Coordinates of C-alpha atoms and ligand atoms in Angstrom, one line a residue:
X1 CA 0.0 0.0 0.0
X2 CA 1.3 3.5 -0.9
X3 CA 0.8 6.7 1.3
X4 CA -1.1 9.7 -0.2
X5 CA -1.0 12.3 2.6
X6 CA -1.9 10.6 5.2
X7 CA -4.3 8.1 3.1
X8 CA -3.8 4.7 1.6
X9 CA -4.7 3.8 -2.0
X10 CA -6.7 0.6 -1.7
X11 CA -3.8 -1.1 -4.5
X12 CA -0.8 -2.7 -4.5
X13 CA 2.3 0.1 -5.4
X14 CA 4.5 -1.0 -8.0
X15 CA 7.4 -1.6 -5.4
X16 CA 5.2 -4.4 -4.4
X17 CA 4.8 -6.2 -7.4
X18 CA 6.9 -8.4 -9.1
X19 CA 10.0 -10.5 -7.5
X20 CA 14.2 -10.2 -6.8
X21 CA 15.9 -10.3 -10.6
X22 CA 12.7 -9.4 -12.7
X23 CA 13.2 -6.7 -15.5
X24 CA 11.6 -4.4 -17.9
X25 CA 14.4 -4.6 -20.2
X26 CA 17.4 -6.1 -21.5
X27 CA 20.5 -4.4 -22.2
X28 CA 22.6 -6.4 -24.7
X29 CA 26.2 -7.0 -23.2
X30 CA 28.4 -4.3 -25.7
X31 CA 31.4 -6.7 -25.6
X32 CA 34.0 -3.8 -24.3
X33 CA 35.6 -3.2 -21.2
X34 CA 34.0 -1.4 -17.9
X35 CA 34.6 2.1 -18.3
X36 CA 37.4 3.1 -15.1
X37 CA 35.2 4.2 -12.2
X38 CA 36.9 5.3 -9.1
X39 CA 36.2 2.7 -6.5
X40 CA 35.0 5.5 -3.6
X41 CA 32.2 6.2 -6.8
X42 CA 31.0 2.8 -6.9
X43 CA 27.7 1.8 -5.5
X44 CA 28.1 -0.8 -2.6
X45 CA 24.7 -1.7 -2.7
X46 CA 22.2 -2.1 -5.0
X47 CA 19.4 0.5 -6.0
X48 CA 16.2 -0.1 -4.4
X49 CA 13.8 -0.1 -7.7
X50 CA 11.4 -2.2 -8.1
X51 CA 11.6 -5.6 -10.1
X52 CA 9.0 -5.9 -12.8
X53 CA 8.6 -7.3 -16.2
X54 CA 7.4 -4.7 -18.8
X55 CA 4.4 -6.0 -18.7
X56 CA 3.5 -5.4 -15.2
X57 CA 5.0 -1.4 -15.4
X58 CA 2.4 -1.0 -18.3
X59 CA -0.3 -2.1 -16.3
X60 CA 1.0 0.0 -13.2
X61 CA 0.9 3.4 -15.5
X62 CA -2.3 2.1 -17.1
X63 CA -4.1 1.4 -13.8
X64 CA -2.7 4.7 -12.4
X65 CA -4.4 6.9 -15.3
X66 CA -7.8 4.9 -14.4
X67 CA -8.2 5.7 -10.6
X68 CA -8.2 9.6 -12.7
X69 CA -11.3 11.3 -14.3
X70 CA -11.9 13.2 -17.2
X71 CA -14.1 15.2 -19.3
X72 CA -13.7 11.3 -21.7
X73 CA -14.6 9.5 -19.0
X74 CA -18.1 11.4 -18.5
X75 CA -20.1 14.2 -17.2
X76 CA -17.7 16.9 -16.0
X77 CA -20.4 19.2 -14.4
X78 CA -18.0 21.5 -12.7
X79 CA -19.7 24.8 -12.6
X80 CA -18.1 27.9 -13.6
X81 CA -15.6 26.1 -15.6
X82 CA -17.4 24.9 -18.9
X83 CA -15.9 21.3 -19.0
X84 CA -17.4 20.7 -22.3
X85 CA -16.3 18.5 -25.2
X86 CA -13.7 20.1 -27.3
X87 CA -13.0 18.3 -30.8
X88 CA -10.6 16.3 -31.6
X89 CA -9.8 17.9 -35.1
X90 CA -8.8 21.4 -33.5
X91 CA -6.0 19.5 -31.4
X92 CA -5.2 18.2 -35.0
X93 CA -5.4 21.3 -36.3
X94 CA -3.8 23.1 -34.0
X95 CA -0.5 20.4 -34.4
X96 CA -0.4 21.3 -38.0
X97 CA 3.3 21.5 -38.6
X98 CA 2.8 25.0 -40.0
X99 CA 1.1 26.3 -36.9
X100 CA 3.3 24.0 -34.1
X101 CA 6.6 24.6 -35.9
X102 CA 6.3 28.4 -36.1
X103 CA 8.9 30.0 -34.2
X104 CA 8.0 33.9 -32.4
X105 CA 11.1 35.0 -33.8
X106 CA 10.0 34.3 -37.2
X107 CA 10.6 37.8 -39.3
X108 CA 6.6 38.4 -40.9
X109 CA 7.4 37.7 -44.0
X110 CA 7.8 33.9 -43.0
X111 CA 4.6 33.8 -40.5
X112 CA 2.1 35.3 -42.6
X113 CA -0.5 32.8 -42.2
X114 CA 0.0 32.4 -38.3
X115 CA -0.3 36.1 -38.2
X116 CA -3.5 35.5 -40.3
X117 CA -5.0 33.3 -37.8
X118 CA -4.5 35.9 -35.2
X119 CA -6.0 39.0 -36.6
X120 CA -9.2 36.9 -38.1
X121 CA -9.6 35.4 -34.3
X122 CA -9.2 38.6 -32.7
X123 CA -12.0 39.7 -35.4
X124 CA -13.9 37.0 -34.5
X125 CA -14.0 37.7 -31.1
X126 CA -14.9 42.0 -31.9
X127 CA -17.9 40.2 -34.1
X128 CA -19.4 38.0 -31.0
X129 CA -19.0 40.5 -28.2
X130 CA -19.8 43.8 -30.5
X131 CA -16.2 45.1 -29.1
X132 CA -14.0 47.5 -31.8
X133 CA -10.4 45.6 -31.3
X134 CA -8.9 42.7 -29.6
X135 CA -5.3 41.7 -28.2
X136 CA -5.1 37.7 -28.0
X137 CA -1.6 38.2 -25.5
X138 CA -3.2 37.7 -22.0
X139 CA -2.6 34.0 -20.9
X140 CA -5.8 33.4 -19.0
X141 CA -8.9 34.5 -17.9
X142 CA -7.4 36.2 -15.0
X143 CA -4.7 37.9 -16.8
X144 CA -7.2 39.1 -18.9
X145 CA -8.9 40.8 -16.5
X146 CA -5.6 41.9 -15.2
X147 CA -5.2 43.5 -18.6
X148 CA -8.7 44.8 -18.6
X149 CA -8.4 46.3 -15.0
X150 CA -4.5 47.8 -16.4
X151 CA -6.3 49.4 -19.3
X152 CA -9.2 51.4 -17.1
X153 CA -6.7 52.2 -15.1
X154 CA -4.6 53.7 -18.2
X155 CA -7.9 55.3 -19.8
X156 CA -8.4 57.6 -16.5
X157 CA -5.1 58.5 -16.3
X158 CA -5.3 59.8 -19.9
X159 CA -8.3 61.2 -18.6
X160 CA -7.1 63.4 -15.7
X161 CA -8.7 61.5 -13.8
X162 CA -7.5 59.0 -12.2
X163 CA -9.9 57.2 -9.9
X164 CA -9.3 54.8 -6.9
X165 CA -12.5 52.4 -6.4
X166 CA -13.9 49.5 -8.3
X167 CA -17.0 47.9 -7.3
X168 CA -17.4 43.8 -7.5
X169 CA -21.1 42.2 -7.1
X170 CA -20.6 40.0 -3.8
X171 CA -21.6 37.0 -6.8
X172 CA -18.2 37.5 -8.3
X173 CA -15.4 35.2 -8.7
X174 CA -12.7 35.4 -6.2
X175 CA -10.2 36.5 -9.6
X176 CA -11.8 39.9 -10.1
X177 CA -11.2 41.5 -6.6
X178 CA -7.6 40.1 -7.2
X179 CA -7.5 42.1 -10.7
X180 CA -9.0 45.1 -8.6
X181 CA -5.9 45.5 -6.4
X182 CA -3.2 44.2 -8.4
X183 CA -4.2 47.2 -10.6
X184 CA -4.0 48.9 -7.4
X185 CA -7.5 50.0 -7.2
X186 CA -9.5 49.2 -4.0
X187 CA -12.4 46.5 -4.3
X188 CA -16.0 48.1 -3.5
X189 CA -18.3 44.9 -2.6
X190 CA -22.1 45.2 -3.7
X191 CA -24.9 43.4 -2.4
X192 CA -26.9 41.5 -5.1
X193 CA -30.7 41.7 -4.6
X194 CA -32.8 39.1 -3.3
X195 CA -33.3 37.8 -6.6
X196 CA -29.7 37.4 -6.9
X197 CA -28.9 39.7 -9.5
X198 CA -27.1 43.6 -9.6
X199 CA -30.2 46.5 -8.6
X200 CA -29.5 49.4 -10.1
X201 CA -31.0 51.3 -7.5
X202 CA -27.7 49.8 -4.9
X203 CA -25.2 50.4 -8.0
X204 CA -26.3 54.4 -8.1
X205 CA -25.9 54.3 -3.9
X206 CA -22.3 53.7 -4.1
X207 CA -21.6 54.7 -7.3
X208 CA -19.0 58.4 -6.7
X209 CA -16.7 60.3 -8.8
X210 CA -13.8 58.3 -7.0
X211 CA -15.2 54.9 -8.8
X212 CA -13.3 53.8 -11.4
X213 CA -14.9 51.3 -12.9
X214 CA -17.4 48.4 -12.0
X215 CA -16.6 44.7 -12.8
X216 CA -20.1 42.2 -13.9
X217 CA -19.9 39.2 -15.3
X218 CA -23.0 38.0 -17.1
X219 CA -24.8 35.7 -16.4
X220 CA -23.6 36.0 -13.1
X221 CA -21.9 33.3 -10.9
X222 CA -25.4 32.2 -9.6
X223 CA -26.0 31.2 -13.6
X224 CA -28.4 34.5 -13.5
X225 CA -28.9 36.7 -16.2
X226 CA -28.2 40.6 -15.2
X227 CA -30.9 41.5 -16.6
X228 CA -31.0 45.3 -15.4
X229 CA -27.2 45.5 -17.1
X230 CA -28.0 48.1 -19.5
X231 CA -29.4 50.4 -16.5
X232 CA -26.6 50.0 -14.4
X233 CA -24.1 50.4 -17.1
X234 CA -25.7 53.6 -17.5
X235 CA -25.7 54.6 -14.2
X236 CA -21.8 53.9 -14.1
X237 CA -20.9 56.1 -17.5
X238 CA -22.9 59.1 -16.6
X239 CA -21.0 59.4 -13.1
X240 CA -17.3 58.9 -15.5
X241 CA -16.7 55.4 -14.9
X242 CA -16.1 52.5 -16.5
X243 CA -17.7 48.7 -16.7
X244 CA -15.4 45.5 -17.1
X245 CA -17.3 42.3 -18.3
X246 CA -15.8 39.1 -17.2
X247 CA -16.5 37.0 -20.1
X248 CA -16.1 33.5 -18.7
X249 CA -19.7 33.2 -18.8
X250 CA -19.5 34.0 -22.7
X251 CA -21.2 30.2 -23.2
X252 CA -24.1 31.4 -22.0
X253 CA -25.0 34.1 -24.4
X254 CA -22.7 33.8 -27.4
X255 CA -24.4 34.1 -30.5
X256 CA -27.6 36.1 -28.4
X257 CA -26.6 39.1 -27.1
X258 CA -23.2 41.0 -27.5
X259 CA -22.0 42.4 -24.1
X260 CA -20.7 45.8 -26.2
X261 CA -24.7 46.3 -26.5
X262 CA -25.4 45.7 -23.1
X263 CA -22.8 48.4 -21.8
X264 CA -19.9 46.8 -21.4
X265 CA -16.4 48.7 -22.4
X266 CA -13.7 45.9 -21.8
X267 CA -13.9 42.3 -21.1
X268 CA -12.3 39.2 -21.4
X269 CA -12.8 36.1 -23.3
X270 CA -11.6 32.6 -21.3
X271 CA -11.3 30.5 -24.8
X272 CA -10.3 27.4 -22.8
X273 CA -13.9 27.6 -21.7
X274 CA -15.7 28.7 -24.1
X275 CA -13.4 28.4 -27.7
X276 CA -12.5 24.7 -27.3
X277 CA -8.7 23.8 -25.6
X278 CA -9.1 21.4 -22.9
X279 CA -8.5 22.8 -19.4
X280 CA -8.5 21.5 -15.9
X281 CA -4.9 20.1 -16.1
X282 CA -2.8 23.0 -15.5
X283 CA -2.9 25.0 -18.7
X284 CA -2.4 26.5 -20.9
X285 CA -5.4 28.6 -21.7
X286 CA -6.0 32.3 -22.9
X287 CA -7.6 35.1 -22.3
X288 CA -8.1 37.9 -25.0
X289 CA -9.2 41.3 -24.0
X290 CA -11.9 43.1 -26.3
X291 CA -12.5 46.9 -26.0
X292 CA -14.5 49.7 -27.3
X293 CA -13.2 52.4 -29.3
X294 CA -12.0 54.9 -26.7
X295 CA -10.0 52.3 -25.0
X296 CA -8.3 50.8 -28.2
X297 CA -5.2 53.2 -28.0
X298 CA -4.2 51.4 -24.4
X299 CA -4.0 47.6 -25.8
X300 CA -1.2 45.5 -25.1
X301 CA 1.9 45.4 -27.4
X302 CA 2.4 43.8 -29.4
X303 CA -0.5 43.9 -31.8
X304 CA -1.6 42.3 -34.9
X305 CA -2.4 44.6 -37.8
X306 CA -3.6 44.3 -41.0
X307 CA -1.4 46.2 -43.4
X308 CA -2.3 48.7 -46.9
X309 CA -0.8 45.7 -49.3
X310 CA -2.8 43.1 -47.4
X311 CA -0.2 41.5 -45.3
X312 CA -0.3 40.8 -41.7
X313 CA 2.5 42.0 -39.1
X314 CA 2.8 42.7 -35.1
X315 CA 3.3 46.4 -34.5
X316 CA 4.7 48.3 -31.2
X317 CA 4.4 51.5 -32.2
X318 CA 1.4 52.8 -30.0
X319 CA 2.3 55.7 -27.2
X320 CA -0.4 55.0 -25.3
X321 CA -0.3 51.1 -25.4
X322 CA -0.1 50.1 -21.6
X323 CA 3.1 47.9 -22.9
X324 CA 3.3 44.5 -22.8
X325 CA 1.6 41.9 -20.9
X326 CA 3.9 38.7 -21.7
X327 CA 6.7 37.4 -23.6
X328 CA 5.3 37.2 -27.4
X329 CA 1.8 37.8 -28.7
X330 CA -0.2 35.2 -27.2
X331 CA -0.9 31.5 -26.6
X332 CA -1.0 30.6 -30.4
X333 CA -2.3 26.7 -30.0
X334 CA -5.2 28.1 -28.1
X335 CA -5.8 30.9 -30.5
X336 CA -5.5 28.0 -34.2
X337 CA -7.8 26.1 -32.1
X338 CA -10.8 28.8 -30.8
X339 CA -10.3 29.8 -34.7
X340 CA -11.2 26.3 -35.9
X341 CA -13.9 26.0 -33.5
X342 CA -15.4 29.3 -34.4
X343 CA -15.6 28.7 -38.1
X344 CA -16.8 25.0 -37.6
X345 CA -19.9 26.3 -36.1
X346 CA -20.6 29.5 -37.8
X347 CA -22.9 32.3 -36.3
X348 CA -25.8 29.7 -36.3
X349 CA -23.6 26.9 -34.5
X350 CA -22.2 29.4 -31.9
X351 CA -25.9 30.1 -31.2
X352 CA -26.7 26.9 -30.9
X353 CA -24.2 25.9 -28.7
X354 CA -25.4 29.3 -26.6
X355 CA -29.2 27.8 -26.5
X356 CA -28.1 24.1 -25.9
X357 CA -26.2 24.7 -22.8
X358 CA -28.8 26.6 -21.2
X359 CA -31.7 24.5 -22.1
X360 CA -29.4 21.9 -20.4
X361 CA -28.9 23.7 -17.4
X362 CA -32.7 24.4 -17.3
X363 CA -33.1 20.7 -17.7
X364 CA -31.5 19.7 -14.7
X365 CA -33.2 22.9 -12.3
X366 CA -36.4 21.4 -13.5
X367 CA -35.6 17.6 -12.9
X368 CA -33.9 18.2 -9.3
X369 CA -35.7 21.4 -8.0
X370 CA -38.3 19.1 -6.2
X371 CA -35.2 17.0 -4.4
X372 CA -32.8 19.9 -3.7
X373 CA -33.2 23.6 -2.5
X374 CA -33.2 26.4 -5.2
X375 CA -32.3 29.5 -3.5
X376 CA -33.1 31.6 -6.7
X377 CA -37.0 30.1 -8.1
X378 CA -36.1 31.8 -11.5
X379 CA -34.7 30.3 -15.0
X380 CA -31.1 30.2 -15.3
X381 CA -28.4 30.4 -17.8
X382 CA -25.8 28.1 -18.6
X383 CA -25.3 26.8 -15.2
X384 CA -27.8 26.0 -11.9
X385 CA -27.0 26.7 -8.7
X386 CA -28.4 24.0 -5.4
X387 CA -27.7 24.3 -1.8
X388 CA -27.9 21.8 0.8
X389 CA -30.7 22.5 2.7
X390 CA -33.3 20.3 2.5
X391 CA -30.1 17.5 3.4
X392 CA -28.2 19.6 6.1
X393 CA -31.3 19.4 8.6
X394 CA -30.5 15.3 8.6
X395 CA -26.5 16.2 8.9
X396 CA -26.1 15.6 5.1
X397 CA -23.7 18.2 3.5
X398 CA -22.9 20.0 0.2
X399 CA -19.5 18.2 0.3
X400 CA -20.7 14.4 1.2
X401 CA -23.2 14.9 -1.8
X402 CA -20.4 15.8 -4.1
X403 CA -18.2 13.2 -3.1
X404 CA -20.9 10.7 -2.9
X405 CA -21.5 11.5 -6.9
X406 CA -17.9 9.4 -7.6
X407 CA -19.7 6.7 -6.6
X408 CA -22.3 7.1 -8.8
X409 CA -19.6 7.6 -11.6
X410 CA -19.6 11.5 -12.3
X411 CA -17.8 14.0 -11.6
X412 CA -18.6 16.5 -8.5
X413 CA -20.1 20.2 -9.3
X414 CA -18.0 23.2 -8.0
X415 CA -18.8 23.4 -4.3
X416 CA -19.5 26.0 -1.7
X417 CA -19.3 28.5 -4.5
X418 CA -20.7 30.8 -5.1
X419 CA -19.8 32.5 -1.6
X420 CA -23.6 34.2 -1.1
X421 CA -25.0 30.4 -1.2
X422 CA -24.7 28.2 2.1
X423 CA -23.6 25.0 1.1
X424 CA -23.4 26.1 -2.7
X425 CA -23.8 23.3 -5.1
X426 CA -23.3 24.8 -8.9
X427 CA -24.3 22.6 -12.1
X428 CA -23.2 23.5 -15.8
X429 CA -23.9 21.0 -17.9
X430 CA -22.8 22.1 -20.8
X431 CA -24.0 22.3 -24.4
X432 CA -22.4 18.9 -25.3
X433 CA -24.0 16.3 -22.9
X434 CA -26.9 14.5 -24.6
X435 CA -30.6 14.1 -22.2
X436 CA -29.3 10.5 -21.6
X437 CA -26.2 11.9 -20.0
X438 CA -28.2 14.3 -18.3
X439 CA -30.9 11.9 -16.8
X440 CA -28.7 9.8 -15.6
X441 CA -26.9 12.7 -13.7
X442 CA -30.5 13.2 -12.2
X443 CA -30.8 9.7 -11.1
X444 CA -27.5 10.0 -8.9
X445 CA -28.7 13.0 -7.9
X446 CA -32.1 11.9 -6.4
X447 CA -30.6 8.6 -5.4
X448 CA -28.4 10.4 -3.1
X449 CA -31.3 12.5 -1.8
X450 CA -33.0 9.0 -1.0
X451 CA -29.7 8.0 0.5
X452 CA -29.5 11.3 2.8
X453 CA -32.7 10.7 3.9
X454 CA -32.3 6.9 4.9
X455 CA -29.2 6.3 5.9
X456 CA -27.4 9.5 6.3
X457 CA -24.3 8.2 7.9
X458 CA -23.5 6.4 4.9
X459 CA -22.6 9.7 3.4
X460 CA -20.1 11.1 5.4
X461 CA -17.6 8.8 4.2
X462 CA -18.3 8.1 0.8
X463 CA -16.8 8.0 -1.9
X464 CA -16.2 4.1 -1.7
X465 CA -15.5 3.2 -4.8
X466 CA -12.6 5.5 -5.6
X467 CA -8.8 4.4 -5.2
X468 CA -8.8 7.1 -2.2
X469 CA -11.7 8.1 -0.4
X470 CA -11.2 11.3 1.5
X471 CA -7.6 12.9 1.0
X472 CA -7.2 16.2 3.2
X473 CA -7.2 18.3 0.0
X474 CA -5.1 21.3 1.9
X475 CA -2.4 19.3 2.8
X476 CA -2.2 17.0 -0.1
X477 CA -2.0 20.2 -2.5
X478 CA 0.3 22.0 0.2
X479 CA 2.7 19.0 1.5
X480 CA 2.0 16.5 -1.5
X481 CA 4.2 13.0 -1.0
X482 CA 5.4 12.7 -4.3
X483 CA 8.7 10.1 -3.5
X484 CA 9.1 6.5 -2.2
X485 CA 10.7 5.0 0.1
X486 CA 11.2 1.3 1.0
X487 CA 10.5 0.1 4.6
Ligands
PLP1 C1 -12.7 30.8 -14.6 C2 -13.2 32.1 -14.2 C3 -12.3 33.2 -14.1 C4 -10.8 33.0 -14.2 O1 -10.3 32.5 -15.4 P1 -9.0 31.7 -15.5 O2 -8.8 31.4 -16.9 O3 -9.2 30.4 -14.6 O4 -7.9 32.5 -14.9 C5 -12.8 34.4 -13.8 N1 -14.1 34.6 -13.6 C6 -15.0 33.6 -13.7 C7 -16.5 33.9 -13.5 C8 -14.6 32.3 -14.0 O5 -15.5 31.3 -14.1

């Protein structure tokens, strides 16, 4: 048995398989002398590896990837984070030897059609959000909003006027206060409504002359559509300020509605969620920031332009530009691949995609509204948001429903977020799991209702199917045991 923080993984380790003299290979004798090693350099004793055929290390690393879980595995309904399918021909694509092989340091002249991917992307992008210009360099969502937060900050010092408050919805992910004070303004908290969304009225109570600019992501972190966006917006520009979208929510209204038309001045786009690159193992992603026109002259260096003769080249020449954000012009696999993706499905199949997840999401906050609390009784977007209430009364909790769904073969929802939920238990489907999928997501669901109901105990330690059950997750992130050593 091997050690994990603390727990023990319910299968042999591989330094308990096989026997004394077994090997995974054979190295043929080369028929020369030993090479002259000093004798004080000379192991004594030998190396405690273990002994196993070939076969039996195959079977270790293939066992190994199977205790993990993946969006190929099955439902990935991790809310916030758009685990949906991404296809298989835009890795392809994006491994094209002309697009993998291209080197940064390529002069133009030699990168023309990467150079061409990148402008018609960051078109792309000014198309589905209504924004005038795009910079693809940002790294990830965050950064993007980093960028965004950089550029306000830029646009009211251009201004005169430089301000030193943002405001952030208490729905908001933990990544925009972050931005906020990176970008050294102070974070403003406002109180959503009861029906979980901004009210204008609260928005025009704190908004002052010393507010920058107000970050909104829409829908919002509860899956809720702002619907009173336009009002607020308007409330924020006639006091001078600014309003940052966080786009990770794009998935829910693609194809719809363009933030630009909504009010929005600068957002960014997370196309690991929503323009197909896998995500959830560490990178990388990308997140391009879209503007309107007054903030254009503050992008990022460098920039792709379009030149008079038709060709394409990266320009640094703008004054104003807040400079650059990272080494390069952006995370180009990501950006072949949210290209593909985009002009696989067209405007009609980005709608699509827009309509399917939410009708999905709607599915589920329909089939499990009866079993589980629903602190907001209204449709929602792309994602639904539970709580534990109804199972907390018999000592069930948000985190032994989760884990109890690895029995049940599925992935847990995000948990205990959003912050304003107690016991938050947040849903996206996504626009690429079929209603079979769905329903039987719904049957775990209400089986562990019955479950919390009966036999409650039998929660608290589940899951007991899994390799591990329970692993502290702090400590195994923080003090992870990565080596081996022999008793
Ligand atoms: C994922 C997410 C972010 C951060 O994006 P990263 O690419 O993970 O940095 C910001 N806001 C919301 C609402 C998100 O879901």
């Amino acid at each position: 048995m091997s050690a994990v923080s603390g727990l023990e993984i319910k299968e042999p380790s591989i330094f308990e398989r096989g026997s004394p003299g077994r090997s995974a290979m054979d190295v043929p004798d080369s028929g020369g002398s030993a090479p002259d090693i000093p004798d004080a350099l000379l192991r004594k004793a030998s190396p405690e590896l273990p002994s196993v055929s070939e076969s039996e290390v195959v079977r270790h690393f293939t066992r190994l990837s199977r205790m993990n879980y993946g969006i190929d595995v099955g439902l990935y309904p991790l809310g916030s984070c758009t685990m949906k399918y991404n296809p298989r021909v835009n890795e392809d694509i994006a491994a094209m030897p002309g697009f993998a092989a291209v080197h940064p340091y390529f002069p133009a002249a030699l990168a023309q059609g990467a150079l061409r991917v990148m402008w018609e992307l960051a078109g792309a992008l000014a198309e589905i959000s209504g924004m005038e210009a795009v910079t693809l360099a940002p790294a990830a969502g965050a950064h993007g909003e980093l960028t965004g937060m950089r550029i306000i900050r830029r646009a009211m010092e251009a201004r005169g006027d430089p301000r030193k408050k943002v405001l952030v919805p208490d729905t908001a992910h933990g990544t925009n206060p972050a931005s906020c004070v990176l970008s050294r303004f102070k974070a403003v908290e406002i109180k959503s409504s009861e029906e979980g969304i901004l009210d204008p009225a609260e928005v025009a109570r704190v908004m002052d002359d010393d507010v920058a600019a107000i970050m909104i992501t829409n829908p919002n972190t509860l899956g809720l559509f702002e619907q009173d966006l336009p009002e607020v917006a308007r409330i924020v520009h006639e006091k001078g300020g600014l309003v940052y979208g966080d786009g990770a929510n794009l998935n829910a209204v693609m194809g719809r509605t363009r933030p630009a038309s909504l009010g929005i001045d600068v957002m960014q786009f997370n196309l690991h969620k929503t323009f197909s690159t896998p995500h959830g193992g560490g990178g990388p992603g990308s997140g391009p920031v879209g503007v309107v026109r007054e903030l254009e002259p503050y992008l990022p260096i460098p920039r792709v332009m379009r030149l008079e003769d038709g060709s394409f080249a990266l320009q640094e020449d703008f004054p104003e530009s807040i400079g650059r954000v990272r080494s390069f012009a952006g995370q180009f696999g990501v950006i072949v691949k949210a290209l593909a993706y985009v002009r696989a499905l067209g405007a009609a199949g980005i709608r699509d995609a827009t309509e399917m997840a939410v009708l999905n999401a709607n599915y589920l906050r329909a089939r499990l509204k009866d079993r589980f609390h629903l602190p907001y009784e209204r449709p929602c977007m792309h994602e639904v948001v539970f709580s534990d209430r109804i199972q907390s009364a018999g000592g069930v909790r948000t985190m032994d429903i989760a884990k109890a769904l690895m029995d049940h073969g599925f992935h847990p929802p995000t948990v205990y977020f959003p912050l304003i939920v107690h016991g938050a238990i947040m849903i996206e489907p996504t626009e690429t799991e079929d209603r079979a999928t769905l329903d039987e997501f719904v049957d775990a669901m209400i089986s562990i209702a019955d479950e919390a109901e009966r036999t409650p105990d039998s929660l608290h330690d589940a899951p007991h199917l899994t390799a591990i059950s329970r692993p502290d997750e702090v400590q195994a992130a923080r003090k992870p045991v990565l080596t081996w050593k022999p008793k």
